[in-house]
Amino acid sequence: MIDRRKLLTIGGSALVGSALPACVSNNDGFEFHRDTSRRLSSTTRFDAARFAGQWVIRGEFVHPGQPPLYGTVAIEHGAKGITGISISSGASGRERYDARMDRAGRITVGKQPFATQYWVLWVDADYRTAAIGTPSGSFGWIIDRNRKGGDDRIKAAADVMIFNGYAKSRLKLR
């Protein structure tokens, strides 16, 4: 079973060997939660200062039979953009990861050769709801500033994920 929090530090590509039972296999190799033949794009109107702060995980892409974590996420920012991500869940407590931004809306966690980019695919105009994914499709979250409400924004974020090739059947919403 893949521990989704560990993907933040070691990256999806390093998990190929150990994730074999949890991944869907096809003739092209391994598939996570996204059809990588579909183009993926990150938002161009990204403001790290507005993105920083507390978020609640409202949607998560999981493998069949795997429960979602539904924790909280704290995003830190500094002069060069996003500088850290802390994840809290009932199962694991709190974990913090250093992060950096090379381009707007693209957050890199970890160091080479295990660094992974997390792309902000969409964020609403008021920075209340966001869709985050990886080019490999190993990870996908819908985060919101609140635990409840904003169903129209949650649906919009889910639609963006699906448009970018994520498997609708693997999305678990809170």
PDB file of C-alpha atoms in Angstrom, residues 27-135:
ATOM      1  CA  ASN A  27       1.062  -2.466 -21.559  1.00  0.00           C
ATOM      2  CA  ASP A  28       2.724   0.939 -21.341  1.00  0.00           C
ATOM      3  CA  GLY A  29       4.022   0.431 -17.797  1.00  0.00           C
ATOM      4  CA  PHE A  30       2.557   1.779 -14.582  1.00  0.00           C
ATOM      5  CA  GLU A  31      -0.408   4.056 -14.253  1.00  0.00           C
ATOM      6  CA  PHE A  32      -1.244   6.054 -11.174  1.00  0.00           C
ATOM      7  CA  HIS A  33      -4.400   8.187 -11.060  1.00  0.00           C
ATOM      8  CA  ARG A  34      -3.968  10.101 -14.312  1.00  0.00           C
ATOM      9  CA  ASP A  35      -3.874   9.316 -18.019  1.00  0.00           C
ATOM     10  CA  THR A  36      -0.470  10.804 -18.817  1.00  0.00           C
ATOM     11  CA  SER A  37      -1.246  10.933 -22.527  1.00  0.00           C
ATOM     12  CA  ARG A  38      -3.476  13.898 -21.602  1.00  0.00           C
ATOM     13  CA  ARG A  39      -1.735  17.228 -21.401  1.00  0.00           C
ATOM     14  CA  LEU A  40      -1.358  18.705 -17.911  1.00  0.00           C
ATOM     15  CA  SER A  41      -1.209  22.425 -17.237  1.00  0.00           C
ATOM     16  CA  SER A  42      -0.716  24.501 -14.116  1.00  0.00           C
ATOM     17  CA  THR A  43      -2.417  27.797 -13.428  1.00  0.00           C
ATOM     18  CA  THR A  44      -0.614  30.894 -14.700  1.00  0.00           C
ATOM     19  CA  ARG A  45      -2.341  33.229 -12.244  1.00  0.00           C
ATOM     20  CA  PHE A  46      -0.659  31.909  -9.121  1.00  0.00           C
ATOM     21  CA  ASP A  47       0.126  34.125  -6.122  1.00  0.00           C
ATOM     22  CA  ALA A  48       2.163  32.332  -3.443  1.00  0.00           C
ATOM     23  CA  ALA A  49       1.213  34.813  -0.722  1.00  0.00           C
ATOM     24  CA  ARG A  50      -2.509  34.265  -1.375  1.00  0.00           C
ATOM     25  CA  PHE A  51      -2.013  30.495  -1.648  1.00  0.00           C
ATOM     26  CA  ALA A  52      -0.198  30.302   1.704  1.00  0.00           C
ATOM     27  CA  GLY A  53      -2.075  29.406   4.854  1.00  0.00           C
ATOM     28  CA  GLN A  54      -4.346  26.669   6.142  1.00  0.00           C
ATOM     29  CA  TRP A  55      -6.240  24.300   3.833  1.00  0.00           C
ATOM     30  CA  VAL A  56      -8.474  21.283   4.368  1.00  0.00           C
ATOM     31  CA  ILE A  57      -8.187  18.238   2.077  1.00  0.00           C
ATOM     32  CA  ARG A  58     -11.694  17.931   0.624  1.00  0.00           C
ATOM     33  CA  GLY A  59     -10.929  15.480  -2.165  1.00  0.00           C
ATOM     34  CA  GLU A  60      -8.219  12.908  -2.766  1.00  0.00           C
ATOM     35  CA  PHE A  61      -7.399  10.433  -5.503  1.00  0.00           C
ATOM     36  CA  VAL A  62      -6.890   7.000  -3.951  1.00  0.00           C
ATOM     37  CA  HIS A  63      -6.358   3.464  -5.196  1.00  0.00           C
ATOM     38  CA  PRO A  64      -9.310   1.046  -4.969  1.00  0.00           C
ATOM     39  CA  GLY A  65      -9.845  -0.070  -1.382  1.00  0.00           C
ATOM     40  CA  GLN A  66      -7.594   2.633   0.055  1.00  0.00           C
ATOM     41  CA  PRO A  67      -9.191   5.174   2.427  1.00  0.00           C
ATOM     42  CA  PRO A  68      -8.543   8.892   1.930  1.00  0.00           C
ATOM     43  CA  LEU A  69      -6.537  10.755   4.581  1.00  0.00           C
ATOM     44  CA  TYR A  70      -8.715  13.898   4.750  1.00  0.00           C
ATOM     45  CA  GLY A  71      -6.265  15.915   6.774  1.00  0.00           C
ATOM     46  CA  THR A  72      -5.187  19.525   6.724  1.00  0.00           C
ATOM     47  CA  VAL A  73      -2.399  21.248   4.856  1.00  0.00           C
ATOM     48  CA  ALA A  74      -0.450  24.366   5.843  1.00  0.00           C
ATOM     49  CA  ILE A  75       1.389  26.136   3.019  1.00  0.00           C
ATOM     50  CA  GLU A  76       4.308  28.446   3.895  1.00  0.00           C
ATOM     51  CA  HIS A  77       5.686  31.151   1.639  1.00  0.00           C
ATOM     52  CA  GLY A  78       8.641  33.513   1.550  1.00  0.00           C
ATOM     53  CA  ALA A  79      10.392  35.866  -0.865  1.00  0.00           C
ATOM     54  CA  LYS A  80      10.918  33.103  -3.464  1.00  0.00           C
ATOM     55  CA  GLY A  81       7.417  31.607  -3.320  1.00  0.00           C
ATOM     56  CA  ILE A  82       6.269  28.479  -1.501  1.00  0.00           C
ATOM     57  CA  THR A  83       8.900  27.353   1.050  1.00  0.00           C
ATOM     58  CA  GLY A  84       7.219  24.564   3.002  1.00  0.00           C
ATOM     59  CA  ILE A  85       4.239  22.278   3.307  1.00  0.00           C
ATOM     60  CA  SER A  86       2.928  20.724   6.530  1.00  0.00           C
ATOM     61  CA  ILE A  87       0.380  17.927   6.465  1.00  0.00           C
ATOM     62  CA  SER A  88      -1.679  16.862   9.452  1.00  0.00           C
ATOM     63  CA  SER A  89      -3.941  13.845   9.686  1.00  0.00           C
ATOM     64  CA  GLY A  90      -5.348  11.771  12.490  1.00  0.00           C
ATOM     65  CA  ALA A  91      -3.349   8.773  11.276  1.00  0.00           C
ATOM     66  CA  SER A  92       0.131  10.280  11.223  1.00  0.00           C
ATOM     67  CA  GLY A  93       0.210  13.478  13.225  1.00  0.00           C
ATOM     68  CA  ARG A  94       1.993  16.384  11.533  1.00  0.00           C
ATOM     69  CA  GLU A  95       4.757  16.173   8.947  1.00  0.00           C
ATOM     70  CA  ARG A  96       6.620  19.146   7.420  1.00  0.00           C
ATOM     71  CA  TYR A  97       8.445  19.221   4.078  1.00  0.00           C
ATOM     72  CA  ASP A  98      10.711  21.873   2.598  1.00  0.00           C
ATOM     73  CA  ALA A  99       9.516  23.136  -0.762  1.00  0.00           C
ATOM     74  CA  ARG A 100      10.564  25.535  -3.503  1.00  0.00           C
ATOM     75  CA  MET A 101       9.013  27.108  -6.576  1.00  0.00           C
ATOM     76  CA  ASP A 102      10.724  27.123  -9.958  1.00  0.00           C
ATOM     77  CA  ARG A 103       7.696  28.487 -11.822  1.00  0.00           C
ATOM     78  CA  ALA A 104       4.382  29.972 -10.830  1.00  0.00           C
ATOM     79  CA  GLY A 105       2.007  27.248  -9.656  1.00  0.00           C
ATOM     80  CA  ARG A 106       4.679  24.524  -9.623  1.00  0.00           C
ATOM     81  CA  ILE A 107       5.919  23.489  -6.201  1.00  0.00           C
ATOM     82  CA  THR A 108       8.880  21.123  -5.885  1.00  0.00           C
ATOM     83  CA  VAL A 109       9.255  18.978  -2.774  1.00  0.00           C
ATOM     84  CA  GLY A 110      12.322  16.839  -2.082  1.00  0.00           C
ATOM     85  CA  LYS A 111      15.794  16.744  -3.579  1.00  0.00           C
ATOM     86  CA  GLN A 112      17.034  15.116  -6.759  1.00  0.00           C
ATOM     87  CA  PRO A 113      16.822  12.372  -7.780  1.00  0.00           C
ATOM     88  CA  PHE A 114      13.603  12.054  -5.778  1.00  0.00           C
ATOM     89  CA  ALA A 115      12.200  15.575  -6.159  1.00  0.00           C
ATOM     90  CA  THR A 116       8.571  15.735  -7.229  1.00  0.00           C
ATOM     91  CA  GLN A 117       6.677  18.651  -8.725  1.00  0.00           C
ATOM     92  CA  TYR A 118       3.194  19.367  -7.442  1.00  0.00           C
ATOM     93  CA  TRP A 119       1.261  21.563  -9.845  1.00  0.00           C
ATOM     94  CA  VAL A 120      -1.547  23.870  -8.836  1.00  0.00           C
ATOM     95  CA  LEU A 121      -3.880  23.056 -11.723  1.00  0.00           C
ATOM     96  CA  TRP A 122      -6.584  25.490 -10.676  1.00  0.00           C
ATOM     97  CA  VAL A 123      -7.421  27.889  -7.887  1.00  0.00           C
ATOM     98  CA  ASP A 124     -10.596  29.951  -7.693  1.00  0.00           C
ATOM     99  CA  ALA A 125     -10.342  33.744  -7.945  1.00  0.00           C
ATOM    100  CA  ASP A 126     -10.599  34.199  -4.161  1.00  0.00           C
ATOM    101  CA  TYR A 127      -8.092  31.443  -3.275  1.00  0.00           C
ATOM    102  CA  ARG A 128     -10.678  29.386  -1.373  1.00  0.00           C
ATOM    103  CA  THR A 129     -10.439  26.125  -3.367  1.00  0.00           C
ATOM    104  CA  ALA A 130      -7.596  24.577  -5.371  1.00  0.00           C
ATOM    105  CA  ALA A 131      -6.812  21.461  -7.410  1.00  0.00           C
ATOM    106  CA  ILE A 132      -3.267  20.058  -7.069  1.00  0.00           C
ATOM    107  CA  GLY A 133      -1.721  17.184  -9.004  1.00  0.00           C
ATOM    108  CA  THR A 134       1.514  15.723 -10.310  1.00  0.00           C
ATOM    109  CA  PRO A 135       2.519  15.236 -13.942  1.00  0.00           C
TER     110      PRO A 135
END
